[in-house]
Coordinates of C-alpha atoms in Angstrom, one line a residue:
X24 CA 122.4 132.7 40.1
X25 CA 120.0 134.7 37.6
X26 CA 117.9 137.5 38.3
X27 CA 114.7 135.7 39.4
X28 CA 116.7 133.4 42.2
X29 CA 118.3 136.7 43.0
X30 CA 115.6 138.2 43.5
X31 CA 113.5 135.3 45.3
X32 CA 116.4 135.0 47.6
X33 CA 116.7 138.5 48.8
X34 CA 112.7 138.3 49.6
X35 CA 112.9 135.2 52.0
X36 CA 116.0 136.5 53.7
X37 CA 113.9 140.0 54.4
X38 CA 110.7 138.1 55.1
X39 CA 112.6 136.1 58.1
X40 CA 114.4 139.7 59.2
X41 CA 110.8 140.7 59.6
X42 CA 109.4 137.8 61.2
X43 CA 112.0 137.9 64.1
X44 CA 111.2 141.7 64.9
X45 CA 107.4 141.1 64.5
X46 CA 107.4 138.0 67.0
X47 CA 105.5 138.7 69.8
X48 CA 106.9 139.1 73.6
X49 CA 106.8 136.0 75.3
X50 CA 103.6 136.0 77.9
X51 CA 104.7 135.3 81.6
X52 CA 103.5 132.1 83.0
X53 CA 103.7 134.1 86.2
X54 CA 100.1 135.9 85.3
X55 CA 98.8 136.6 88.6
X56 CA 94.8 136.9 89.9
X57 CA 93.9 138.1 93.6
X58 CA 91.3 135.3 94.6
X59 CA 90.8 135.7 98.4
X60 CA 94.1 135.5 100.7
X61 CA 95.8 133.0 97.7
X62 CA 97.4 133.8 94.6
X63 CA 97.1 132.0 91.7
X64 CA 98.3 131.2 88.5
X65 CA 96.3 132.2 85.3
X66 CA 97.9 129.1 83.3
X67 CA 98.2 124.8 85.1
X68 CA 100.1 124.8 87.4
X69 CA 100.1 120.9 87.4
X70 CA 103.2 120.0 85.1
X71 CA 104.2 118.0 87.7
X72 CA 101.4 116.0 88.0
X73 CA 101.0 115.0 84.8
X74 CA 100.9 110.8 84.6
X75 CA 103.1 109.8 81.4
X76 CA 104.4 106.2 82.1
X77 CA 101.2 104.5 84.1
X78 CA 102.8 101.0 83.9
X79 CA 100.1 98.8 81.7
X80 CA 98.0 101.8 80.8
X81 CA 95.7 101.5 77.2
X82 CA 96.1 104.5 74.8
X83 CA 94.2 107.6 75.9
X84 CA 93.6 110.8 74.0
X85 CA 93.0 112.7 77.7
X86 CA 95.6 113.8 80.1
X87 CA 95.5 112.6 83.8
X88 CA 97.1 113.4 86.8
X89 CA 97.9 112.2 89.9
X90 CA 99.6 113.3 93.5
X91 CA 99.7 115.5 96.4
X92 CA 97.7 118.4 97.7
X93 CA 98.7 119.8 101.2
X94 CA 95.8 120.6 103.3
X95 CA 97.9 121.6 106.8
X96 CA 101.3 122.7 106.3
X97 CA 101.8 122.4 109.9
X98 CA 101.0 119.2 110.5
X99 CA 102.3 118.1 107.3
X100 CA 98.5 116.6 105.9
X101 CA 98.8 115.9 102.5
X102 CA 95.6 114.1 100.6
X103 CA 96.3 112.1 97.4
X104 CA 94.2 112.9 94.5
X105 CA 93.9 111.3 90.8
X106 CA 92.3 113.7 88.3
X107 CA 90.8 112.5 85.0
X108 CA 90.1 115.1 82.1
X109 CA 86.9 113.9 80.1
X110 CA 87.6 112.4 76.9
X111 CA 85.9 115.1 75.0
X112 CA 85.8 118.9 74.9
X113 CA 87.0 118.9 78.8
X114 CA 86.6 122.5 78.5
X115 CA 83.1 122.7 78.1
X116 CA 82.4 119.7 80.8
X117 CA 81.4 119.9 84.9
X118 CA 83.9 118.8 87.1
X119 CA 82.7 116.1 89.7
X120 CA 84.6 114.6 92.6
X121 CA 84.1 111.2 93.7
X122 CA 84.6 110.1 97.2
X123 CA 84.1 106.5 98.5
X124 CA 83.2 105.8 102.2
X125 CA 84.3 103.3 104.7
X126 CA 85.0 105.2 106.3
X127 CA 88.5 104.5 105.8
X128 CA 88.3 103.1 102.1
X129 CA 90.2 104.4 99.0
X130 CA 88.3 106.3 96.3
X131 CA 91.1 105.4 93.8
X132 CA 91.4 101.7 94.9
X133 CA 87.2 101.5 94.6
X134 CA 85.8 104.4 92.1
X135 CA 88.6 105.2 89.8
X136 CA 90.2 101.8 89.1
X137 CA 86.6 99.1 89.9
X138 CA 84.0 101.3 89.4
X139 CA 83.6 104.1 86.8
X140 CA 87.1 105.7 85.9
X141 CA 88.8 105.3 82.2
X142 CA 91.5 102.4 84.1
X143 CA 90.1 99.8 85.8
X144 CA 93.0 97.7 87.6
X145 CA 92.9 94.1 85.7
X146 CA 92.4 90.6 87.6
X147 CA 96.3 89.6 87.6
X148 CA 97.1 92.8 89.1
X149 CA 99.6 93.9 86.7
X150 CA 98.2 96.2 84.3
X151 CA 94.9 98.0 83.4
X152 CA 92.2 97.7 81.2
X153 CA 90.0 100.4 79.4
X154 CA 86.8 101.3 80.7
X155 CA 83.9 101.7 78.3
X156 CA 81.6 103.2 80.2
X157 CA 84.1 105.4 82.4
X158 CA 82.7 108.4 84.2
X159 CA 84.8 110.6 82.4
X160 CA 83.1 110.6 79.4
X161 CA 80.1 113.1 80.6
X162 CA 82.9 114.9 83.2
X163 CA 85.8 115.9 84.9
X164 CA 86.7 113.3 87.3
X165 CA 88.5 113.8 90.7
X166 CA 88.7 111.0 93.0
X167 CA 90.1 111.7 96.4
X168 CA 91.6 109.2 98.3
X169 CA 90.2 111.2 102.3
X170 CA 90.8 111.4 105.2
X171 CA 94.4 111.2 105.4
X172 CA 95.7 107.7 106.1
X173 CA 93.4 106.3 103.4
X174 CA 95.3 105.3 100.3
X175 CA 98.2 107.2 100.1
X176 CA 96.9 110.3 102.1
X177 CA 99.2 111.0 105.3
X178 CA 100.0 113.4 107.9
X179 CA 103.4 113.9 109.7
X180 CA 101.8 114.4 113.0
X181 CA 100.5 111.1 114.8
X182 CA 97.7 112.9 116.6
X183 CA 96.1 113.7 113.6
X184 CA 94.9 110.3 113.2
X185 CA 92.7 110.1 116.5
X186 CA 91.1 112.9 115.7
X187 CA 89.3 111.7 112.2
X188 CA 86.0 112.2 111.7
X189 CA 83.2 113.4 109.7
X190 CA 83.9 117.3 110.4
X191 CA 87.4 116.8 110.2
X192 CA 87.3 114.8 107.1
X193 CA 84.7 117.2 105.5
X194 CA 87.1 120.5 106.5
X195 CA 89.9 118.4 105.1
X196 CA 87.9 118.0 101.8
X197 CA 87.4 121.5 101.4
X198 CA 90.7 122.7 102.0
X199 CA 92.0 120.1 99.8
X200 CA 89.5 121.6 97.0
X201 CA 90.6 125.6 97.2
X202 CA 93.8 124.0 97.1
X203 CA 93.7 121.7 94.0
X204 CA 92.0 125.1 92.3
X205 CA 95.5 126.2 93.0
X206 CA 97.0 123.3 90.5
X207 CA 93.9 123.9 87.9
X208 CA 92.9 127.3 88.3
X209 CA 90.3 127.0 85.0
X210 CA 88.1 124.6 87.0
X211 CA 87.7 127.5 89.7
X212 CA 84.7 128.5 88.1
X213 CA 83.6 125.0 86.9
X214 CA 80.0 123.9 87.5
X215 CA 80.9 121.4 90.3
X216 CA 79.0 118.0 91.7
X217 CA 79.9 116.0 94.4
X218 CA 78.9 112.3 94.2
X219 CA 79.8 109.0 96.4
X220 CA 79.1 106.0 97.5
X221 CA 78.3 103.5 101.1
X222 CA 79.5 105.7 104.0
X223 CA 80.2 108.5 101.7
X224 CA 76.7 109.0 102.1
X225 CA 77.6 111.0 104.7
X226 CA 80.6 112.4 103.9
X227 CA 79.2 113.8 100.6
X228 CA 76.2 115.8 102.4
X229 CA 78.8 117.3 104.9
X230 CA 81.4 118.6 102.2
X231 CA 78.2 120.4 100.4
X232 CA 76.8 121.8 103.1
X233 CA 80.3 123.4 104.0
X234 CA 80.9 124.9 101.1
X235 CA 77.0 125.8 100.8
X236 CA 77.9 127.9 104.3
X237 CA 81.6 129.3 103.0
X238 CA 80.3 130.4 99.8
X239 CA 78.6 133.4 102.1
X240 CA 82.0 134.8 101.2
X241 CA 82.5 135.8 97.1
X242 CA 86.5 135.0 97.3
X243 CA 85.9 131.6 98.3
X244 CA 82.5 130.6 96.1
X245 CA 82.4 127.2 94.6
X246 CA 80.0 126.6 91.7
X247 CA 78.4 123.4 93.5
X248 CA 75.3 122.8 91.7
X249 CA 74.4 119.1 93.4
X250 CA 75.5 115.7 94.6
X251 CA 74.9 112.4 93.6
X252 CA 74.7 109.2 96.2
X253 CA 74.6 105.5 95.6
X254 CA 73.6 102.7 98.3
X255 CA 74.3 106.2 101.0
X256 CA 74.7 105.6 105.0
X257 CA 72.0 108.6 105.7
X258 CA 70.6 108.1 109.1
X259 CA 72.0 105.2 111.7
X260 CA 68.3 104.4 113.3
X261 CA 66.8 103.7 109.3
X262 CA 69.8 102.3 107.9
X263 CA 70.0 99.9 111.1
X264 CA 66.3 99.0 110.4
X265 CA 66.0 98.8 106.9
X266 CA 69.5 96.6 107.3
X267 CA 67.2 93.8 109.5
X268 CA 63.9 94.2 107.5
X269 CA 65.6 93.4 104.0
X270 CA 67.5 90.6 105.4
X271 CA 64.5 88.9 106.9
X272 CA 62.3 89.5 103.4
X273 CA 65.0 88.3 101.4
X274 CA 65.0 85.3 103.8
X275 CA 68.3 85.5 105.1
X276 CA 66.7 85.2 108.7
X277 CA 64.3 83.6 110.4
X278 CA 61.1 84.9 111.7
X279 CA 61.8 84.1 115.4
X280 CA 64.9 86.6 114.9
X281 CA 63.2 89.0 113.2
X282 CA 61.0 89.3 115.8
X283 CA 63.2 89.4 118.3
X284 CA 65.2 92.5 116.9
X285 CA 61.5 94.2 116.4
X286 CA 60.8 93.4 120.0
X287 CA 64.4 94.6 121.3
X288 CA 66.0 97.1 119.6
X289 CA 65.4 100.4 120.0
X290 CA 67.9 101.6 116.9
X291 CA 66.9 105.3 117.5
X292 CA 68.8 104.8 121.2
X293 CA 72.4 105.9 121.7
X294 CA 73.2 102.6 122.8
X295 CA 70.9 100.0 121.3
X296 CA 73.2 97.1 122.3
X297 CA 72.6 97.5 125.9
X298 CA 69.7 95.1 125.2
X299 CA 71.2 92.0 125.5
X300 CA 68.6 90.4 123.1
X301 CA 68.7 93.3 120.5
X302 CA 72.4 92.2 120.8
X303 CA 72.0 88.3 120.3
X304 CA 69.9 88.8 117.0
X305 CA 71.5 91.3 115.2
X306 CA 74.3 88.9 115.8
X307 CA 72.5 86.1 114.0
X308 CA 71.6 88.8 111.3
X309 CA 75.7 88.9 110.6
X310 CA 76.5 85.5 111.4
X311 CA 73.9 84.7 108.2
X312 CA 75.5 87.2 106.0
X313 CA 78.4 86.1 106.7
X314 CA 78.0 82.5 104.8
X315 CA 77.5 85.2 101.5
X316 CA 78.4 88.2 100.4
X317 CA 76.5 91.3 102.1
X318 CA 77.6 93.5 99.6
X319 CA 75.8 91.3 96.9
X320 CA 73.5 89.0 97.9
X321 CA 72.9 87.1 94.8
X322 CA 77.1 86.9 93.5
X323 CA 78.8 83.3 94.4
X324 CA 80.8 83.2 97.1
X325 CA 83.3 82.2 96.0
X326 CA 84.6 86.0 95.3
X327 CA 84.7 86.8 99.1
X328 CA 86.5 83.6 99.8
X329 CA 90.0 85.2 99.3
X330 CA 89.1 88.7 101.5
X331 CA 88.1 86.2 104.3
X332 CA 90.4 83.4 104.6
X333 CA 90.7 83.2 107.8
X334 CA 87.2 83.0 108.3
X335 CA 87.1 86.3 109.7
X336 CA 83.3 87.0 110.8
X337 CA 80.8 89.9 110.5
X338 CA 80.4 90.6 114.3
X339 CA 84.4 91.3 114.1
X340 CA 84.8 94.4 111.6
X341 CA 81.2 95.6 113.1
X342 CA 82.6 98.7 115.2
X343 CA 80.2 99.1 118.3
X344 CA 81.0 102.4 120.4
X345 CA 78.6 103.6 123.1
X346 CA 79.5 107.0 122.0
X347 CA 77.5 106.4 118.8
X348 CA 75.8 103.9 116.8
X349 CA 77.7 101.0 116.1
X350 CA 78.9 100.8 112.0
X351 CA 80.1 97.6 109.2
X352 CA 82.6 98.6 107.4
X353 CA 81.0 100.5 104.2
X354 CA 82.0 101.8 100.4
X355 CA 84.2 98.5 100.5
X356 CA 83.8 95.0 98.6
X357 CA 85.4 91.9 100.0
X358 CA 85.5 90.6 96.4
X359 CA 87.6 92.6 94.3
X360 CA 90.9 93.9 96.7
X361 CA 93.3 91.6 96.2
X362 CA 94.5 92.9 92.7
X363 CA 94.9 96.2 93.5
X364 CA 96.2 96.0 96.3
X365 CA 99.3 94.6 94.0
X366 CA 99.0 97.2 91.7
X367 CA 99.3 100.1 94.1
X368 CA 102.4 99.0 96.2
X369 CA 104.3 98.4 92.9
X370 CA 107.1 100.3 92.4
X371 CA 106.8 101.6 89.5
X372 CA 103.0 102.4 89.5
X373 CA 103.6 104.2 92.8
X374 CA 106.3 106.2 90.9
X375 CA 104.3 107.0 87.6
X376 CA 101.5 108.2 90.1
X377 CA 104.0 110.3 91.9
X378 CA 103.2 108.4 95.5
X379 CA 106.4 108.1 96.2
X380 CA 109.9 108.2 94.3
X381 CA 109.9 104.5 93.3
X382 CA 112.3 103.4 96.0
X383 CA 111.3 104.3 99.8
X384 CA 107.9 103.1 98.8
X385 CA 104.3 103.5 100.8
X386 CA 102.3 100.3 102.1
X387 CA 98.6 100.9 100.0
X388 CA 95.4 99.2 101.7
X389 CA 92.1 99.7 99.7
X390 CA 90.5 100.2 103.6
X391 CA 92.6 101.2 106.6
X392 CA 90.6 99.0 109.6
X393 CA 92.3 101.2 111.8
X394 CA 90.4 104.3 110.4
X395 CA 87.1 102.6 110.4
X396 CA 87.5 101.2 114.3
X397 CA 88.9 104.6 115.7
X398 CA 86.3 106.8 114.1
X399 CA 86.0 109.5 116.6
X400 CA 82.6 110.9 115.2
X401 CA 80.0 110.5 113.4
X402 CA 76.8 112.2 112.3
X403 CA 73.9 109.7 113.4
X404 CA 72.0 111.4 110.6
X405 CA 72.5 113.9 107.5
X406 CA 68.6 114.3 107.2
X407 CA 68.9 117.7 108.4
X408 CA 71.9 118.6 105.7
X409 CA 69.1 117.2 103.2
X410 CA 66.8 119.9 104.2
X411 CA 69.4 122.3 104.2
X412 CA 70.4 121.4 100.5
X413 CA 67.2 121.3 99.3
X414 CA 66.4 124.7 100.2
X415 CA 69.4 125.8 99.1
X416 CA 68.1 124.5 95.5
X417 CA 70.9 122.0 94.8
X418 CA 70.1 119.1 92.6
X419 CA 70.3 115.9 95.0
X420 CA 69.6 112.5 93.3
X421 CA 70.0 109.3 95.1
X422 CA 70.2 105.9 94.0
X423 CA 70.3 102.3 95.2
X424 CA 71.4 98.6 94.3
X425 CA 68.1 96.4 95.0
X426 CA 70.5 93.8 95.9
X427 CA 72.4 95.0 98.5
X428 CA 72.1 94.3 102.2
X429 CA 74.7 96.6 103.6
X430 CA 73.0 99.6 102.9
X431 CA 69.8 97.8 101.4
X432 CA 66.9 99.8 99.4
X433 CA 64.8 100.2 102.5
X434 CA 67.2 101.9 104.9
X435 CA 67.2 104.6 101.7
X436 CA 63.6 104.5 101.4
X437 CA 63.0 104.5 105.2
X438 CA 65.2 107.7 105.8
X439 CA 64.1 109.7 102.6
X440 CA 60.7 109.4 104.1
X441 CA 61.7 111.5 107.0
X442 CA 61.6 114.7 104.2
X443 CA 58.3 114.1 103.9
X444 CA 59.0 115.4 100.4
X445 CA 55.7 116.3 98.2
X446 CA 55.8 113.7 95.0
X447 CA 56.3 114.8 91.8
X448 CA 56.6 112.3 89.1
X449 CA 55.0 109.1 90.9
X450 CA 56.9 105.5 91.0
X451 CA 57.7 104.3 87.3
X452 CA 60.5 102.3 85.4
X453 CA 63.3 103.9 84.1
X454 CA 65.1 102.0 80.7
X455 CA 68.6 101.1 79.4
X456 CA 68.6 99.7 76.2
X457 CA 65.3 98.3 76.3
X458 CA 64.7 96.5 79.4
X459 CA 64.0 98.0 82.7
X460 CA 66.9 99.3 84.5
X461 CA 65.4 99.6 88.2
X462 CA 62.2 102.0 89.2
X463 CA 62.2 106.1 90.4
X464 CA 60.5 108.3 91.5
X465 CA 60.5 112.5 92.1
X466 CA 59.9 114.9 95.0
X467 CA 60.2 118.4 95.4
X468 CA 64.0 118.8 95.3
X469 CA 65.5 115.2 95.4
X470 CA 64.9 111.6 92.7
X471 CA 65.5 108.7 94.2
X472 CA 66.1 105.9 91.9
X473 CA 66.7 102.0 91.9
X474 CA 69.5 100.0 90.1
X475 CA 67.9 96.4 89.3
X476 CA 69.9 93.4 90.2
X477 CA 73.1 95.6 90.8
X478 CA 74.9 95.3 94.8
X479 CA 76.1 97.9 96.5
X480 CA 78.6 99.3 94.2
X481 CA 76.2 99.7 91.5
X482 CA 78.9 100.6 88.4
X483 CA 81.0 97.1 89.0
X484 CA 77.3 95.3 88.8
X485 CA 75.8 97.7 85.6
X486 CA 78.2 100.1 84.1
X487 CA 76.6 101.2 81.1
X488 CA 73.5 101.5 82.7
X489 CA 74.9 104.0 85.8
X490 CA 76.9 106.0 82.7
X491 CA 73.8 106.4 81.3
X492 CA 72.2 107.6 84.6
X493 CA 74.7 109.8 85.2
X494 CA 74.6 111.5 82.3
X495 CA 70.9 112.3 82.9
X496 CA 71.6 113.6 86.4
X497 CA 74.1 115.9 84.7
X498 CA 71.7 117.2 82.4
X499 CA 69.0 117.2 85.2
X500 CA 67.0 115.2 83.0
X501 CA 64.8 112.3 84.6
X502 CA 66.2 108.8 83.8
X503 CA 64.6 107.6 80.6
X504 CA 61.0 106.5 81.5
X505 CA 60.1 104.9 78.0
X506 CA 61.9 101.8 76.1
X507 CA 63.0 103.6 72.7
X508 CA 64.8 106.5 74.6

């Protein structure tokens, strides 16, 4: 060896001597910040979480992850949750949670794998498909799958599940949300929405105006800055009318029955169908929907022929209580269950999601009837929440399917008149791509919007167009009003 290797070799050995002294001390993943009664990690603490091997998943450059958060130890509640980073610069994006209604319908089976997350379940039921207009493109997406016995959500203790409602499912909500902060501690401070669909019209409201109350107290503020509500149950007496009115002018009953519903029904009563004949012809309103699809009233029929096979009728999953006003089943389409349905109580998929260990498996139902028929209560109306919000200067946009009779454009339009809202930006077309995407309109704290030709879950009817809307509610921009937006 000469003088220059020599030399050359001495230098490397002394430059790695120096590098091992200079290395800094590892940093403690045990960093710990006081926030209210909890304490909490300064890096994820989600590892375990993290979905790796979704059976049939396309390539993604986001993580994902998926399982349990408890929201009563005692009990043993635990609420299942599927959590979506955005596809780009996560770190600079709001985090939204998505709820579907029912109640007693899945927000994984509906929003995140139909509607408008990255995966959406395929027709054989064995794999996925990429979403192109996915939700998580603008946001953060967190679907919850609430209250527990919907999805994969449980509790250990039986009397939990006669007790569901819309306070306990909106205190379960909350809980579950501090909680989850506890997995991802740098969405803590996120700019937060809440958006959902059908009866999560109510639901949605109800978890905003709780945390609108909590954040009173500093150690447990939420940055909630509004909510976002498609086809929304809002107040039973409108959403009941509206429900008759659009069925008769989109000739789907006859004058004679229409009238007889006018006549009859008192929808603002706490029993309406002590009238016999308020009874009889809201009955012939669901025996008419029932020969198509409520949900969409202009799709072939063909789609609900599967979910009904045994020619189950309207009047039977109609839930009438005298305690309060009677409900269909809502956030749920009869078309589009079957296949995930099989995708969920795989084995495997359960596993990847960690639902269960792959062996002692859990039976998943995209709606749980019994939920929906033992509902124990109900808010006949979230107007006043509305109010509430509004004052409380959230951003609050609203939108509807035109072609929806379960919770049709009028019932929206009927019960948003209640606010009695000052107009700002009168009634106008808003545009995708060129061509009119449905009409809006502005008030003093809340746009309400229409979805043309789209059913009651408006991203399986137009998904490009409701990406594009939601990226403007993000940006609290009004939809685009001209054609070469």
């Amino acid at each position: 060896m000469d003088n220059i290797e020599l030399k050359l070799s001495t230098f490397y050995i002394l430059a790695f001597i120096l590098f091992l002294f200079m290395k800094p001390a590892s940093v403690s993943s045990r960093d710990h910040r006081q926030w209210g009664d909890e304490r909490i990690l300064t890096s994820e603490n989600n590892n375990g979480d993290l979905v790796t091997n979704l059976p049939g998943q396309p390539p993604a450059d986001f993580k994902h992850y998926a399982g349990y958060v408890t929201v009563n130890e005692t009990n043993g509640r635990a609420l299942f949750y599927w959590f979506y980073e955005s596809i780009t610069k996560p770190e600079d994006k709001p985090l939204v949670l998505w709820l579907n209604g029912g109640p007693g319908c899945s927000s994984v089976g509906y929003g995140a794998t139909q509607e408008i997350g990255p995966f959406l379940v395929d027709t054989n039921g064995k794999g996925l498909k990429f979403n192109n207009y996915s939700w998580n493109r603008e946001a953060n997406m967190l679907f919850l799958e609430s209250p527990v016995g919907v999805g994969f959500s449980y509790s250990n203790t039986t009397s939990d599940y006669a007790q569901l409602g819309d306070d306990f499912t909106a205190n379960d909500a909350y809980t579950f949300l501090h909680n989850w902060f506890l997995k991802f501690p740098s969405y803590r401070t996120r700019t937060f929405y809440i958006a959902g669909e059908s009866y999560a019209g109510k639901y949605v409201p109800e978890l905003a105006e709780l945390i609108q109350d909590r954040n009173k107290d500093p150690s447990l503020h939420i940055d909630l800055n509004g909510i976002l509500l498609g086809n929304p149950e809002t107040s039973d007496a409108e959403d009941w009318l509206g429900l008759v009115d659009y069925a008769w002018s989109h000739a789907v009953i006859s004058d004679e029955t229409y009238k007889t519903i006018r006549r009859n029904c008192d929808f603002n009563s706490s029993d309406p169908w002590s009238n016999r004949e308020c009874g009889q012809g809201v009955d012939e309103v669901l025996k008419q929907y029932n020969e198509i699809d409520i949900y969409s009233l202009y799709t072939s029929v063909c789609f609900a022929i599967t979910a009904r096979s045994n020619d189950q009728s309207m009047q039977t999953v109609m839930n009438r209580s005298s305690k309060m006003m009677p409900r269909i089943l809502g956030g749920y389409d009869p078309c589009l269950d079957d296949y995930a349905t099989a995708f969920y109580n795989r084995p495997d998929v359960q596993k990847a999601l960690h639902a269960s260990d792959g062996h002692n498996l859990k039976n998943w139902s995209i709606c749980n009837d019994k939920i929906f028929k033992g509902w124990a209560q109900s808010k006949p109306s979230v107007i006043p929440i509305y109010r509430k919000l509004i004052s409380a200067g959230l951003r609050i946009w609203v939108y509807s399917g035109d072609t929806d009779g379960r919770v049709p454009v009028l019932s929206t339009r009927y019960s948003l008149s209640i606010l009695g809202l000052p107009i700002t930006k009168q009634w106008r077309p808003w545009y995708h791509e060129k061509e009119v995407s449905g009409w809006y309109q502005q008030y003093e704290g809340l746009t309400f919007a229409t979805f043309r030709g789209a059913g009651h879950a408006v991203p399986c009817f137009k998904p490009s167009n409701s990406l594009a809307f939601f990226s403007s509610f993000l940006l609290g921009e009004s939809p685009p009003s001209t054609k070469y937006n």
